[in-house]
Coordinates of C-alpha atoms in Angstrom, one line a residue:
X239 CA -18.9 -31.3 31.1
X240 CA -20.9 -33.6 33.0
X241 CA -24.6 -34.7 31.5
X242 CA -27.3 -35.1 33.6
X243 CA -28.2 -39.0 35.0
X244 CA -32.1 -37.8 34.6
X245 CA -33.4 -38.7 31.5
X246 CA -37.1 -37.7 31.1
X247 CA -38.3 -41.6 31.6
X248 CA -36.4 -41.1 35.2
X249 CA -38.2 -38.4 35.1
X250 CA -41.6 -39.3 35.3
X251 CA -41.0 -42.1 37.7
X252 CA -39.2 -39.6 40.6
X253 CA -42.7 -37.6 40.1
X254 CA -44.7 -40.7 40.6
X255 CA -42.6 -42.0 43.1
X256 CA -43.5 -38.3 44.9
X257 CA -47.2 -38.6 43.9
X258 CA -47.2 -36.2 41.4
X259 CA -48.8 -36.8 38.4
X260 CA -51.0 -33.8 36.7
X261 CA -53.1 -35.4 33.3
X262 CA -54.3 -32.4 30.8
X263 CA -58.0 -32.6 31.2
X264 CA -58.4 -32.5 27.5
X265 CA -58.5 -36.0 26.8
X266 CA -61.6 -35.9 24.9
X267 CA -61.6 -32.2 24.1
X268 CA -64.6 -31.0 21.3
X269 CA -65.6 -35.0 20.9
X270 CA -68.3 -35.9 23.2
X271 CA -66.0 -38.0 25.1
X272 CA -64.9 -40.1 21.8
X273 CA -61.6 -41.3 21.2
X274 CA -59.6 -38.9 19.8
X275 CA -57.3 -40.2 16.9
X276 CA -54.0 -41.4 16.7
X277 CA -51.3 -38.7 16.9
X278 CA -49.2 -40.6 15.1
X279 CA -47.1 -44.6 14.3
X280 CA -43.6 -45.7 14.5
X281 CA -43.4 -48.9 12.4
X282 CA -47.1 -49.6 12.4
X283 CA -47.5 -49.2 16.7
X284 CA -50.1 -46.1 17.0
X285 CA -49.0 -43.3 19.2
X286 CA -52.2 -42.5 21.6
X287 CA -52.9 -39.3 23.7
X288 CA -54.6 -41.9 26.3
X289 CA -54.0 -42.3 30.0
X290 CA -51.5 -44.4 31.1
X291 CA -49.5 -44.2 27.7
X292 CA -46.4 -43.3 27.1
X293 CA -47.4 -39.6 25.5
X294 CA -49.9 -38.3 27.9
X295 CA -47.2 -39.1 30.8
X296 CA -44.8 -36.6 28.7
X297 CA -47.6 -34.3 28.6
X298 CA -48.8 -34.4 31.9
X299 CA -45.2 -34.6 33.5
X300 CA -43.8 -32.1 31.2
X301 CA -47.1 -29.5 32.0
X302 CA -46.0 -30.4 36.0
X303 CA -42.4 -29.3 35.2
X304 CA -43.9 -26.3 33.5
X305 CA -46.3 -25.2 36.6
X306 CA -43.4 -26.3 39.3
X307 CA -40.7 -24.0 37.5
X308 CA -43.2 -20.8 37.6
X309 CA -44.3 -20.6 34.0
X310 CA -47.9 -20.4 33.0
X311 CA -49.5 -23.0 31.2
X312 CA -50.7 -21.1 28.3
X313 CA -51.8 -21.8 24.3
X314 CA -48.2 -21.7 22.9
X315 CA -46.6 -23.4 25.4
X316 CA -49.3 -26.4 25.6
X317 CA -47.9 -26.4 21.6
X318 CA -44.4 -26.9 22.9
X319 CA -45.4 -29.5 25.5
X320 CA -47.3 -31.6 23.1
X321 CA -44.5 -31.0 20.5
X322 CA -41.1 -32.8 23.1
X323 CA -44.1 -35.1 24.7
X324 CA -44.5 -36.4 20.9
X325 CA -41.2 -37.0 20.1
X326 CA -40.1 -38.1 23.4
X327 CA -42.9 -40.5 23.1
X328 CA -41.7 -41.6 19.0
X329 CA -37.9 -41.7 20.9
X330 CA -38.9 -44.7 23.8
X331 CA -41.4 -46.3 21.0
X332 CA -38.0 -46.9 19.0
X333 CA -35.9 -47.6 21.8
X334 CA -38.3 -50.2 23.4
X335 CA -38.5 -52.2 19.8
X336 CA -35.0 -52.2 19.2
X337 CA -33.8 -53.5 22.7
X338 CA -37.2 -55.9 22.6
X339 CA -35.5 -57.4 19.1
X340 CA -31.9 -57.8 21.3
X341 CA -34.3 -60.5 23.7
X342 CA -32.4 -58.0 26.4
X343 CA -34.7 -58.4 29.6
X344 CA -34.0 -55.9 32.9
X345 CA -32.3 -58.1 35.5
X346 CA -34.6 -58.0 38.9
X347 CA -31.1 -56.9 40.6
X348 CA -31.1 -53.5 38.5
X349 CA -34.4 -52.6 39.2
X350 CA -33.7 -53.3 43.1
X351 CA -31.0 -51.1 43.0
X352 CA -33.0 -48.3 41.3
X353 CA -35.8 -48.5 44.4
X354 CA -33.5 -48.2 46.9
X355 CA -33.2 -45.0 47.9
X356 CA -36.6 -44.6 48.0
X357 CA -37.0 -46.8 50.9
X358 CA -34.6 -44.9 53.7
X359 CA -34.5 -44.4 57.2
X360 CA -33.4 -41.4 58.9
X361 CA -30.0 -42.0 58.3
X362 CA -30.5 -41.7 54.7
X363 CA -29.6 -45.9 54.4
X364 CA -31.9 -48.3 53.0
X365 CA -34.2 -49.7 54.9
X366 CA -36.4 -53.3 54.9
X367 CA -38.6 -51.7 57.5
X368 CA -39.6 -49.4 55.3
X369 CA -39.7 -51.4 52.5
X370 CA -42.4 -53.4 53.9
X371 CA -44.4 -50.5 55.5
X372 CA -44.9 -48.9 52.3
X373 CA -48.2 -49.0 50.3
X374 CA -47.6 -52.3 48.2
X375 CA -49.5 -50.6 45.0
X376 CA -46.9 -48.0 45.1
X377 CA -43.9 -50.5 45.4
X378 CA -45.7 -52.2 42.6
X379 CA -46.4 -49.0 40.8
X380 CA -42.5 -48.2 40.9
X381 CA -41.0 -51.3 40.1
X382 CA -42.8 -51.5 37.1
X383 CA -41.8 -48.4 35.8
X384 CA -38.4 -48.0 37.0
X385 CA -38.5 -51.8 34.8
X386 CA -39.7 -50.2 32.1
X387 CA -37.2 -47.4 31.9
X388 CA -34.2 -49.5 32.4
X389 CA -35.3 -51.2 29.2
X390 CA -35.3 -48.3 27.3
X391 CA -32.3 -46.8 28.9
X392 CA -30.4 -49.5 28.0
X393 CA -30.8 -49.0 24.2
X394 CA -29.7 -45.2 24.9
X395 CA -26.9 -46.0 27.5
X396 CA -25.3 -49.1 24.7
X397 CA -25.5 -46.2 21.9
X398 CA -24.8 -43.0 23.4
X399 CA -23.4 -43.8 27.1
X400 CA -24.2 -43.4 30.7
X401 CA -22.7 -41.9 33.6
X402 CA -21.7 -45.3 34.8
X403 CA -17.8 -45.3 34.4
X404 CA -14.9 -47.4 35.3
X405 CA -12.3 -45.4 36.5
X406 CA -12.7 -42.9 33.7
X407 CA -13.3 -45.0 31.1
X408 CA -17.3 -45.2 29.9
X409 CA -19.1 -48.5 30.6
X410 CA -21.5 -47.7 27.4
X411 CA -21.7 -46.1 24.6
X412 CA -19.9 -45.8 21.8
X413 CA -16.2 -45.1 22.2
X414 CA -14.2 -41.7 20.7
X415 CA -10.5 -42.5 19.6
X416 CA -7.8 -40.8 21.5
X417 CA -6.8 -39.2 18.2
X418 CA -10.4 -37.8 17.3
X419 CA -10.4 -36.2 20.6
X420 CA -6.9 -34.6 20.7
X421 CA -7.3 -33.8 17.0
X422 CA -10.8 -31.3 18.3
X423 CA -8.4 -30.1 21.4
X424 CA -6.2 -29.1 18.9
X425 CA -8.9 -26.8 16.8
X426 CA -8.6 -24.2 19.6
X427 CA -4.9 -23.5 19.1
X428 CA -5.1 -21.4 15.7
X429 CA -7.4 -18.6 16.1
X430 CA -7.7 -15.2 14.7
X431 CA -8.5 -12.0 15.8
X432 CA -10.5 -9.4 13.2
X433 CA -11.4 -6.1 12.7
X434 CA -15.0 -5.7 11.5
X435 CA -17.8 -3.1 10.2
X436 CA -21.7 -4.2 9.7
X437 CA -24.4 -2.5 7.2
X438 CA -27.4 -3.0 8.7
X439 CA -29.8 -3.4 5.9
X440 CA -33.0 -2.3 7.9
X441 CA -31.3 1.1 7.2
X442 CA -32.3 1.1 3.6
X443 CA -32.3 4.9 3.0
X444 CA -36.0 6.1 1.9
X445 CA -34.2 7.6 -1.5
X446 CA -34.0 4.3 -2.8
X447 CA -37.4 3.1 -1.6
X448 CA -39.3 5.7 -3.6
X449 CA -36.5 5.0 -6.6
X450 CA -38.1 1.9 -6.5
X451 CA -41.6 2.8 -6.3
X452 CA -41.0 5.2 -9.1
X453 CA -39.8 2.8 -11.2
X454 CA -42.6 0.6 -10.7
X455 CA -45.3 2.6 -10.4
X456 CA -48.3 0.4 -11.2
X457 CA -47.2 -1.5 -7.9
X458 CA -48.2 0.9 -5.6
X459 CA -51.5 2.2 -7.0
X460 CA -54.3 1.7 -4.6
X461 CA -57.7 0.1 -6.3
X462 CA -60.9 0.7 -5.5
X463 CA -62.7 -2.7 -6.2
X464 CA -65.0 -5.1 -4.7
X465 CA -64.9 -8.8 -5.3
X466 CA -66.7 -12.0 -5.7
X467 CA -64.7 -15.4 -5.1
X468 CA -66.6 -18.8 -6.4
X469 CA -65.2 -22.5 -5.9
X470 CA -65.8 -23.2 -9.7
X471 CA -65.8 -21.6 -13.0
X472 CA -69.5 -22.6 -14.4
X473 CA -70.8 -21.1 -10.5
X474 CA -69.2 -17.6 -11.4
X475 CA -69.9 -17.6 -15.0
X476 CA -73.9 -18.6 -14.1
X477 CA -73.5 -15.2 -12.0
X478 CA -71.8 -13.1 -14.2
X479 CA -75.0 -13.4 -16.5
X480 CA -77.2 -12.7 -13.8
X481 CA -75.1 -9.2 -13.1
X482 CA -75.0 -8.5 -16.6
X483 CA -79.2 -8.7 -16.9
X484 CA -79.3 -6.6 -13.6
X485 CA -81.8 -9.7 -11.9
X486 CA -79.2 -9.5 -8.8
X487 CA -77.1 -6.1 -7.2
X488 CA -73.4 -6.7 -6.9
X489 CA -73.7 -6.5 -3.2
X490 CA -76.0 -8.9 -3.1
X491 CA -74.3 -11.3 -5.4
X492 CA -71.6 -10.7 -2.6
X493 CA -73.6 -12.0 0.1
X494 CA -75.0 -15.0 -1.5
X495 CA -72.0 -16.3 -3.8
X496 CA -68.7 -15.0 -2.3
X497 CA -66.6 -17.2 -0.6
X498 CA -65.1 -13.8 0.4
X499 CA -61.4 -15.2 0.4
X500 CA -60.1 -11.9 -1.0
X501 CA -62.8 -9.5 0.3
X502 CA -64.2 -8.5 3.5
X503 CA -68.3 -8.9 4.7
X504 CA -69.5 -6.0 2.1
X505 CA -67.2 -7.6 -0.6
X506 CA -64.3 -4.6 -0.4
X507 CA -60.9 -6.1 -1.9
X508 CA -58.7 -5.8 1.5
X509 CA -55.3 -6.5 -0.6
X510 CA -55.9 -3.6 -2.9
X511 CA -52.5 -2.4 -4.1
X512 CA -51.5 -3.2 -7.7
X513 CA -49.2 -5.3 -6.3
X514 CA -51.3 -7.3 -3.9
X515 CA -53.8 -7.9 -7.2
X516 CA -51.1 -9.3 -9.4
X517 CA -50.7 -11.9 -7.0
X518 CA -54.0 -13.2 -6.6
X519 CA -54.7 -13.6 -10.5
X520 CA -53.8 -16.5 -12.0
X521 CA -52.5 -15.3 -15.6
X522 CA -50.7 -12.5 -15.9
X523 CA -52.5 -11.7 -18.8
X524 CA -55.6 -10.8 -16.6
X525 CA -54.4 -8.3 -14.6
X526 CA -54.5 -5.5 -17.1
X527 CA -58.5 -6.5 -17.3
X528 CA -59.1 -5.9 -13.6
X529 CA -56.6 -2.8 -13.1
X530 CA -57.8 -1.2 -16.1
X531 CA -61.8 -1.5 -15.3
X532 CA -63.8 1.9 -15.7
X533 CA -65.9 3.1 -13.0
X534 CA -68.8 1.1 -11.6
X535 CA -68.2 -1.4 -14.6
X536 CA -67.6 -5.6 -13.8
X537 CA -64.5 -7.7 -14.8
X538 CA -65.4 -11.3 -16.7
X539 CA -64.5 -14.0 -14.6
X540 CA -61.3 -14.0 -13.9
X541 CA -58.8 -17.0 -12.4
X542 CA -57.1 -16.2 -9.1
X543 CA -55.3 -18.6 -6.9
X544 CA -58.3 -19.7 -5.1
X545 CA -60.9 -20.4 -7.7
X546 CA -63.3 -17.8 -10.0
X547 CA -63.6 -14.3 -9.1
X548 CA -65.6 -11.8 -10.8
X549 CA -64.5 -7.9 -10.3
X550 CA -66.1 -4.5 -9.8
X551 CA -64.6 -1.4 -9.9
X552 CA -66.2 1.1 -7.3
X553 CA -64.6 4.1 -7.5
X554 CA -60.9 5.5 -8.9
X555 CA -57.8 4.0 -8.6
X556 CA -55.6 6.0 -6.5
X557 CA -52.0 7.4 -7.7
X558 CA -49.3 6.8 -5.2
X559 CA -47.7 9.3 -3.6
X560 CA -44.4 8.8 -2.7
X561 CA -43.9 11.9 -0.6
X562 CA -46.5 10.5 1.8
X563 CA -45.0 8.6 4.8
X564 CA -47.2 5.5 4.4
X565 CA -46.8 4.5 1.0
X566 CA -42.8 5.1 1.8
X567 CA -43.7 2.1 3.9
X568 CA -45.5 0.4 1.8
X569 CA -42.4 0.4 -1.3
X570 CA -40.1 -1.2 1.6
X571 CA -43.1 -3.6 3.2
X572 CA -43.3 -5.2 -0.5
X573 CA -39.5 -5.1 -1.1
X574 CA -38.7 -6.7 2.0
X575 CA -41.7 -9.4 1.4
X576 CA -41.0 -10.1 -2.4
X577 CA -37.9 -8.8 -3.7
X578 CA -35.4 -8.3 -0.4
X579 CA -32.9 -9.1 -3.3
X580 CA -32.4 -5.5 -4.1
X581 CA -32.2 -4.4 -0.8
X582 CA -29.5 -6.8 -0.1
X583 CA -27.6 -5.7 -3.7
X584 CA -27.6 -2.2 -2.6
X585 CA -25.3 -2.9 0.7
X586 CA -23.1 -5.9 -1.0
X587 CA -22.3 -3.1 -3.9
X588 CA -22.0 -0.6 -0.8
X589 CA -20.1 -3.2 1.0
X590 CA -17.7 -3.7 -2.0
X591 CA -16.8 -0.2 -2.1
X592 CA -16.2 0.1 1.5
X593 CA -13.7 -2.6 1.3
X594 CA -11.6 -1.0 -1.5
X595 CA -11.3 1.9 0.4
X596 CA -10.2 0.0 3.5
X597 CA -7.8 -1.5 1.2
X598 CA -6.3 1.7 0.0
X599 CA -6.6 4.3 3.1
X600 CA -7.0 2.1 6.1
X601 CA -10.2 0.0 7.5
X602 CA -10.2 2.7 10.1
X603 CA -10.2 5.3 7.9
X604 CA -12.8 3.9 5.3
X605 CA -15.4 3.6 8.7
X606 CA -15.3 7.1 8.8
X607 CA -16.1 7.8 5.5
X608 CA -18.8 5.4 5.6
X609 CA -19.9 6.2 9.2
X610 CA -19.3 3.4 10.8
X611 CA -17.9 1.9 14.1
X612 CA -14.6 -0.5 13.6
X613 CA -15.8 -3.7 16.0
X614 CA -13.0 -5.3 17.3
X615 CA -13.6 -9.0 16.5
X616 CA -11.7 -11.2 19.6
X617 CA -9.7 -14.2 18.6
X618 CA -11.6 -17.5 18.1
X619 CA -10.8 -20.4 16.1
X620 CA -12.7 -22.3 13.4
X621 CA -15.7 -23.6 15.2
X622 CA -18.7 -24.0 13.6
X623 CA -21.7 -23.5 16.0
X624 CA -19.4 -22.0 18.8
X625 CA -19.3 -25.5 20.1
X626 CA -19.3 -25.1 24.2
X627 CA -15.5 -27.5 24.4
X628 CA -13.4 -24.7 22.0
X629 CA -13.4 -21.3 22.4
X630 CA -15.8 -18.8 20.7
X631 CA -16.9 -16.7 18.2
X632 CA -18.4 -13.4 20.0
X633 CA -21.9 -13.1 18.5
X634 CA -22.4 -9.8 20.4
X635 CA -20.4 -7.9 18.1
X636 CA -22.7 -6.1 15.4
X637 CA -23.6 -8.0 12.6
X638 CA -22.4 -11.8 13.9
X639 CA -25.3 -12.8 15.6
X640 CA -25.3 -15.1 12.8
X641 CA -22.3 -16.0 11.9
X642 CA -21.5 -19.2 14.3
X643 CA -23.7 -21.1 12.0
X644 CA -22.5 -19.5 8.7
X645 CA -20.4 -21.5 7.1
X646 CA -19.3 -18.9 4.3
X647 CA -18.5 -16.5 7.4
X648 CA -15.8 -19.2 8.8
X649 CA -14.6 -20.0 4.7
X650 CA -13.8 -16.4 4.6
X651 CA -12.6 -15.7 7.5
X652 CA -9.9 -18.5 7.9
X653 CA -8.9 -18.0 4.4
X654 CA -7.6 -14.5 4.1
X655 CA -4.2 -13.0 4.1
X656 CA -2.8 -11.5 6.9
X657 CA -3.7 -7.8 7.0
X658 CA -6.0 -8.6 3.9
X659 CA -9.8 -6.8 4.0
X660 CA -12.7 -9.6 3.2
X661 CA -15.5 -9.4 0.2
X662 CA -18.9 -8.8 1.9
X663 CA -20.2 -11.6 3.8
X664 CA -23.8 -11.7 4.1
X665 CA -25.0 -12.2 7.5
X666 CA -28.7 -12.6 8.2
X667 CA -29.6 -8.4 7.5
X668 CA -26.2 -7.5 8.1
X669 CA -23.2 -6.9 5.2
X670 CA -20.1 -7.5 7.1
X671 CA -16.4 -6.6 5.8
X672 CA -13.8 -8.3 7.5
X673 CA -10.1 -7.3 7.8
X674 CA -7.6 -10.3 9.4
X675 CA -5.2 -8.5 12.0
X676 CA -3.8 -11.2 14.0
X677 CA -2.7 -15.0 15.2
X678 CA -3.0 -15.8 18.8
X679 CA -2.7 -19.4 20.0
X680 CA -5.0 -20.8 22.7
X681 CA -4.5 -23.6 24.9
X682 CA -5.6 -27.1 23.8
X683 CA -4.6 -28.3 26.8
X684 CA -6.4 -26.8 29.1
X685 CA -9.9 -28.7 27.4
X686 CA -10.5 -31.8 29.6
X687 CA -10.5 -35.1 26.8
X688 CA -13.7 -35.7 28.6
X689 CA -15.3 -32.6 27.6
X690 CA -14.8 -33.4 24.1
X691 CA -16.6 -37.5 24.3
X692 CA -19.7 -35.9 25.9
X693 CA -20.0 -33.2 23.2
X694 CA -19.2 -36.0 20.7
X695 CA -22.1 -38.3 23.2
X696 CA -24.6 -35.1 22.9
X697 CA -23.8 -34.6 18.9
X698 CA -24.6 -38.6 18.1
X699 CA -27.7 -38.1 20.2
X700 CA -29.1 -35.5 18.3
X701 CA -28.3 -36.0 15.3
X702 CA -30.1 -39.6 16.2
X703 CA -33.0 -37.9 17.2
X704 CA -33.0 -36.3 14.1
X705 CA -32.9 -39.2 11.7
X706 CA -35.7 -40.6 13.5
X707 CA -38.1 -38.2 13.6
X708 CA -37.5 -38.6 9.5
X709 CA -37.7 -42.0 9.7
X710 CA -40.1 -43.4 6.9
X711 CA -41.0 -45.6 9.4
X712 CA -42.8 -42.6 11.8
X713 CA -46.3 -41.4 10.7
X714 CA -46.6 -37.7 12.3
X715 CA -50.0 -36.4 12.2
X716 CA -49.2 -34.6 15.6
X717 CA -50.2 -31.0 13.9
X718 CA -53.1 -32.4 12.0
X719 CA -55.2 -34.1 15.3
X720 CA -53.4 -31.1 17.8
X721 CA -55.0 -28.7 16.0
X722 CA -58.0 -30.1 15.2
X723 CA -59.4 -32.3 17.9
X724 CA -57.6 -30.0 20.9
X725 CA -56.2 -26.8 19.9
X726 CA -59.3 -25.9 17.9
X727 CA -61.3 -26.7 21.3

C-alpha cells in the first residue's frame, strides 16, 4: 500500500506551476464589496476567505479539481469544498506554528531540488537554459511556494512519514515495532465463517401499525384549528382581549400578530394531528385545552415551544380511520420518528424466537418457518472497520451493511460456541441471528509488513486530524459566515 507523494499543498503549487488557478468569484458575496468575516482562528491567527490566503487557494484549487474531474460545481458541493478547504486550511495553520516554534528553516538546496523538473529540456533532464529563459515572476512565484510547503511538510513528514525511504526503512515519521506489526498480520489467521438471517424492520406488518394507532387513538386525530404565534406572553394576552370584545376577526389578528411559526399565511395549523399538537405545547397540561375546544370557540394563551399562541377551533376534529391507507402511514411515520423503539422490540422478540427454533430444529429449518433466506456469511476475522491490510467482513450480505463498524456485531460473533445460534444483534434496521459454523485460517503472511505501517501512518493521521479540529485552540464559525455571508447570497 503505497500513499500518494501529493499532498494538497503540492497540490496547489503543480497547478500554479501549470497556470491554473480558478478564485470563486464570491469573495464579497451579498456585502457591497466589504470584507467578509473571519471564518474562523487557530490559536488567536484569523482564518480569512481572502486572495492569496491559504483557504481561498483550497477553495479555488479544490473547485479546479472539481471542474477538471467532470463534476459540476453546484450548491452542495461548493458546501463540501469550503468544508476540506477549511480544515485543510486549520491543518497547515497548525503545522506552520508548530515547525515555526522548532526554528526549522527550508534549506535553499530542498527547494532547488523541488523546481527541478519543472525546468527540462527535451530529454526530460534539467536544464539551466531553461532555467534562465523562464518568466522570473514565475520562478519567483514557485520557489516561494514550493518554500512554503516544504515547511509545512516537514511537520507532517517528522510525525506521520514520507515516501522518502532508505532501503525500506522510513526516513520520517514515527516508527511501528516489528512486534505491533506481526501481532496485526497475525489478526487475519483466526476467522470464522457464519450462517445468517436478517429481519428487515421497514417490513413492520400494517397489523401492528393500526394496533398501535388503536391503542393511542387521540394521536392520530386530525384538528381543525387555526393559530396565532406571539414572541411574548403580555403581546398575546393584549390580543386575546381584543378577540374576546370582537374589536378584531381572528383572521385578521392572524395577519397582524402571528409570527405564523406553526400556521400557514391564512393562520391554518399545518401540523394538525393530535400528535403533532402535543409537541408544540409547552405543558402537557394544556393540551387537553386546545384538543378539547368547541367549534368556532378560542383557546387562552397557551405556551408552545416558540413563544404565546392563542387557538381557534374551526371546524370538527376528525376521527382516524385506520382502514384508510394514509393514516396507516401516518401510525408508522410517527413510530418511526418518535418511538422506533417498538418497532425495533417487535423484531428483537421476533428475532428471539427465531433463534430458539434454530436451536431446536435447525437454522435452516427455522428460515423456513419464518420465511427467510439462510445468507452464507464468508470467513473473516475480527477486524473492526474492515481495515483494507486483513481480510473482510462481506457487508453485501443482507443486514451487515453495518456491521464493520459495530462493535456488539464482532463481541458476538467471536464469542460463540461452535455450532451455537447468536441472540439478536441489532444492525442499523436489520435484526440479525447468527449461527457460528466454521474455523478457517488465513494467511498472515501473505500481508506485506509495509502495508500494515502505512495503515498505522493513515490511522495517526486521522485521528490527528481529528483532535485538531476539537482543539480548544480552533474557533470554527465556518457554518455561521458560509451560510450567511455566501450561501445565503
Amino acid at each position: 500500500m503505497k500513499r500518494s507523494v501529493y499532498t494538497i499543498g503540492s497540490l496547489i503549487i503543480l497547478l500554479i506551476a501549470a497556470g491554473i488557478f480558478v478564485l470563486v468569484p464570491i469573495f464579497s458575496a451579498g456585502m457591497g464589496h466589504k470584507r467578509l468575516p473571519a471564518f474562523g482562528k487557530y490559536d488567536g491567527t484569523e482564518i480569512r476567505y481572502e486572495q492569496g490566503t491559504d483557504f481561498a487557494n483550497y477553495v479555488a484549487n479544490i473547485a479546479e479539481n472539481f471542474k477538471n474531474s467532470g463534476r459540476e460545481i453546484n450548491d452542495s458541493n461548493y458546501d463540501y469544498i469550503f468544508e476540506y478547504a477549511f480544515n485543510a486550511a486549520v491543518s497547515k495553520l497548525a503545522a506552520k506554528k508548530a515547525v515555526a516554534k522548532s526554528g526549522y528553516t527550508v534549506p535553499a538546496a530542498a527547494v532547488n531540488r523541488a523546481m527541478r523538473p519543472y525546468f527540462t529540456d527535451e530529454s526530460g533532464n534539467y536544464s539551466q537554459r531553461v532555467y534562465k529563459q523562464a518568466d522570473p515572476q514565475r520562478v519567483a512565484d514557485m520557489r516561494k511556494n514550493f518554500e512554503d510547503t516544504l515547511f509545512t511538510d516537514r511537520y507532517k513528514s517528522d510525525l506521520f512519514g514520507s515516501s522518502e525511504t532508505m532501503g525500506k526503512t522510513p526516513l520520517y515519521g514515527l516508527k511501528s515495532s516489528e512486534s505491533e506489526i506481526n501481532f496485526i498480520r497475525k489478526m487475519n489467521d483466526k476467522q470464522r465463517a457464519f450462517n445468517s438471517a436478517a429481519f428487515n424492520m421497514n417490513d413492520y406488518p400494517d397489523s401492528e401499525k393500526v394496533a398501535y394507532g388503536k391503542e393511542n387513538i387521540k394521536k392520530f386525530v386530525k384538528y381543525d384549528i387555526s393559530i396565532i404565534n406571539c414572541d411574548d406572553k403580555a403581546k398575546a394576552s393584549s390580543l386575546l382581549k381584543r378577540l374576546s370584545n370582537s374589536e378584531i376577526t381572528f383572521a385578521d389578528a392572524v395577519g397582524e400578530y402571528s409570527k405564523k411559526s406553526y400556521s400557514d399565511e391564512t393562520g391554518k395549523l399545518r401540523s394538525n394531528y393530535g400528535y403533532q399538537i402535543e409537541r408544540i405545547i409547552d405543558d402537557t397540561a394544556d393540551i387537553e385545552k386546545v384538543t378539547e375546544l368547541a367549534v368556532d370557540t378560542t383557546s387562552e394563551v397557551i405556551k408552545t415551544s416558540i413563544g404565546y399562541s392563542i387557538f381557534h377551533a374551526d371546524g370538527e376534529p376528525v376521527q382516524p380511520d385506520f382502514d384508510d391507507e394514509d393514516i396507516v402511514k401516518t401510525v408508522y411515520n410517527y413510530l418511526t420518528s418518535y418511538e422506533f423503539s417498538r418497532v425495533e422490540d417487535y423484531y428483537v422478540n421476533l428475532a428471539k424466537d427465531f433463534a430458539k427454533e434454530a436451536e431446536a430444529s435447525g437454522f435452516d429449518s427455522a428460515c423456513r418457518k419464518y420465511s427467510l433466506k439462510n445468507n452464507a456469511v464468508e470467513s473473516f476475522p475480527l477486524n473492526y472497520g474492515n481495515l483494507a491490510v486483513l481480510d473482510k467482513l462481506d457487508t453485501g450480505v443482507q443486514g451487515l451493511y453495518t456491521a464493520s463498524n459495530n462493535e456488539n456485531f464482532f463481541k458476538t460473533a467471536f464469542a460463540m460456541e461452535m455450532n451455537a445460534v447468536s441472540e439478536p444483534i441489532v444492525l442499523n434496521r436489520n435484526v440479525v441471528v447468527l449461527q457460528y459454523i466454521s474455523d478457517t485460517h488465513g494467511d498472515s503472511e501473505e500481508i506485506p509488513p509495509e502495508a500494515v505501517s502505512d495503515e498505522l501512518s493513515n490511522y495517526d493521521s486521522s485521528s490527528s486530524q481529528t483532535a485538531l479540529l476539537s482543539s480548544p485552540k480552533l474557533e470554527n464559525n465556518l457554518h455561521e459566515v458560509y451560510f450567511k455571508y455566501i450561501k445565503g447570497n
